[in-house]
């Protein structure tokens, strides 16, 4: 297959682990030049080691100042960013919504909802200068249907799906496409953390079995399978696709 992103500049937040890392590596393998952003310096360095020429910025995706620093670094060291993947996200506390502390609400929505909004605000001006661009946000199956285990997380990811659709309407005429993926349960640290919230190892295994039983494909997904969907949505092949929330979930929401 011909590389789809040769010399195109992409920014990925949450690039230090899991799905952001798999997306960054996939983009690098197809020729993109990358700005990688994460609060975890070590994780970022591990990803960068697989993405030749990548520029790293350590910071908080919920901080406008940190995101502005990433934007300025990208402009200075790489050029104009055409592709954006705001993947940074947190699970938040596994408590019923009525039990969340105010700071827990604030942090969850600051990272999961304000974060992609800040990233889009920082990089859409680059896309306007180029004359086109594409963003792929990270919602979740929990953003399209309710989650009994993670009600506030589910609400934050529902917000991402509608941020995606609304922003797609804002920017379609500027040739800036905005879509999101809605991963189901994907093997990696975040899913492990969500199972662990169930309690001891027996409860954790039971939670994992419950989650697996809901997936028609009979298995959890792999980060590379989500990255493949993200790369499609960013690619020219998806040139008439905007405002879409694409489940990547082994049929869970079918
Ligand atoms: N893994 C899944 O099963 C799954 C399912 C649905 C949706 N998602 C979503 O996919 C995205 C990626 O998840 P993942 O599985 O790769 O998780 P992960 O925990 O493996 O990686 C998340 C990365 O984001 C970084 N991060 C978190 N908060 C940050 C902040 N405030 N500033 C900067 N960096 C920050 C972390 O350091 C980490 O490197 C998230 O938005 C998540 O909600 C994941």
Coordinates of C-alpha atoms in Angstrom, one line a residue, residues 24-167:
X24 CA 1.2 7.9 16.3
X25 CA 3.2 4.8 15.2
X26 CA 0.7 4.1 12.4
X27 CA 1.0 7.7 11.1
X28 CA 4.8 7.6 11.3
X29 CA 4.9 4.3 9.4
X30 CA 2.9 6.0 6.6
X31 CA 5.3 9.0 6.4
X32 CA 3.7 11.6 8.7
X33 CA 5.9 14.0 10.7
X34 CA 4.7 14.1 14.3
X35 CA 4.2 16.4 17.2
X36 CA 3.6 14.1 20.2
X37 CA 2.0 15.5 23.4
X38 CA 1.5 13.8 26.7
X39 CA 1.9 14.4 30.4
X40 CA 3.9 11.2 30.8
X41 CA 7.5 12.0 29.6
X42 CA 8.7 8.4 29.7
X43 CA 5.7 7.1 27.7
X44 CA 6.2 9.9 25.2
X45 CA 9.9 9.0 24.8
X46 CA 9.0 5.3 24.2
X47 CA 6.5 6.3 21.5
X48 CA 9.0 8.8 19.9
X49 CA 11.6 6.0 19.7
X50 CA 9.2 4.4 17.1
X51 CA 8.4 7.6 15.3
X52 CA 11.5 8.9 13.5
X53 CA 11.9 12.7 13.7
X54 CA 9.0 13.2 16.1
X55 CA 9.0 16.3 18.3
X56 CA 7.8 15.8 21.9
X57 CA 6.0 18.2 24.2
X58 CA 5.3 17.2 27.8
X59 CA 2.2 18.9 29.2
X60 CA -1.4 18.7 30.4
X61 CA -4.0 18.4 27.7
X62 CA -6.4 20.3 30.0
X63 CA -4.1 23.3 30.2
X64 CA -4.6 26.0 27.5
X65 CA -1.0 27.2 28.2
X66 CA 0.5 23.8 27.7
X67 CA -1.5 23.2 24.5
X68 CA -0.5 26.7 23.2
X69 CA 3.2 25.7 23.9
X70 CA 2.6 22.5 21.8
X71 CA 1.1 24.6 19.0
X72 CA 4.1 27.0 19.0
X73 CA 6.6 24.1 19.1
X74 CA 4.9 22.4 16.2
X75 CA 4.8 25.6 14.1
X76 CA 8.5 26.3 14.9
X77 CA 10.0 22.9 14.6
X78 CA 7.7 21.1 12.1
X79 CA 5.5 23.6 10.3
X80 CA 1.7 23.8 9.9
X81 CA -0.3 20.9 11.4
X82 CA -2.8 19.4 9.0
X83 CA -3.9 16.4 11.0
X84 CA -4.9 16.3 14.7
X85 CA -5.7 13.4 17.0
X86 CA -6.6 14.5 20.5
X87 CA -6.5 11.1 22.2
X88 CA -5.6 12.1 25.8
X89 CA -8.3 10.9 28.1
X90 CA -8.9 9.6 31.6
X91 CA -11.3 7.0 33.0
X92 CA -12.1 9.0 36.2
X93 CA -13.6 7.4 39.3
X94 CA -15.8 4.3 38.9
X95 CA -18.6 5.7 41.1
X96 CA -22.2 6.4 40.5
X97 CA -22.5 9.9 39.2
X98 CA -24.2 11.2 42.3
X99 CA -21.1 10.2 44.4
X100 CA -18.5 12.1 42.4
X101 CA -16.8 15.0 44.2
X102 CA -16.8 18.4 42.5
X103 CA -13.1 18.2 41.7
X104 CA -13.6 14.8 40.1
X105 CA -16.3 16.2 37.8
X106 CA -14.1 19.1 37.0
X107 CA -11.0 17.1 36.2
X108 CA -12.8 14.5 34.1
X109 CA -14.5 17.0 31.9
X110 CA -11.4 19.2 31.8
X111 CA -9.3 16.4 30.3
X112 CA -11.9 14.5 28.3
X113 CA -14.0 17.4 26.9
X114 CA -12.2 20.7 27.3
X115 CA -8.9 19.0 26.2
X116 CA -9.9 18.1 22.7
X117 CA -11.6 21.5 22.4
X118 CA -8.4 23.3 23.3
X119 CA -6.4 21.1 20.9
X120 CA -8.8 21.9 18.1
X121 CA -8.8 25.6 19.0
X122 CA -5.0 25.6 18.8
X123 CA -4.6 23.7 15.5
X124 CA -7.6 24.7 13.4
X125 CA -5.8 28.0 12.6
X126 CA -3.0 25.9 11.1
X127 CA -5.5 24.0 8.9
X128 CA -7.1 27.3 7.8
X129 CA -3.7 28.4 6.7
X130 CA -3.1 25.2 4.8
X131 CA -6.7 25.3 3.3
X132 CA -7.8 22.0 4.7
X133 CA -7.3 19.6 7.5
X134 CA -8.7 16.6 9.5
X135 CA -9.3 15.9 13.1
X136 CA -10.1 12.5 14.7
X137 CA -11.3 12.7 18.3
X138 CA -11.7 9.9 20.7
X139 CA -15.1 9.2 22.0
X140 CA -16.1 5.6 23.1
X141 CA -18.9 3.1 22.9
X142 CA -19.6 4.5 26.4
X143 CA -20.2 7.8 24.6
X144 CA -23.0 6.4 22.5
X145 CA -24.7 4.2 25.1
X146 CA -24.8 4.3 28.8
X147 CA -22.3 2.7 31.1
X148 CA -23.5 1.4 34.4
X149 CA -19.9 1.2 35.7
X150 CA -18.6 4.6 34.5
X151 CA -21.5 7.0 34.3
X152 CA -19.5 10.3 34.4
X153 CA -16.9 9.0 31.9
X154 CA -19.8 7.9 29.7
X155 CA -21.2 11.5 29.9
X156 CA -17.8 13.0 29.0
X157 CA -17.4 10.7 26.0
X158 CA -21.0 11.5 24.9
X159 CA -19.9 15.1 25.0
X160 CA -17.0 14.3 22.7
X161 CA -19.3 12.7 20.1
X162 CA -21.5 15.8 20.0
X163 CA -18.5 18.1 20.1
X164 CA -17.3 16.2 17.0
X165 CA -20.6 16.6 15.2
X166 CA -21.1 20.2 16.1
X167 CA -17.6 21.2 15.1

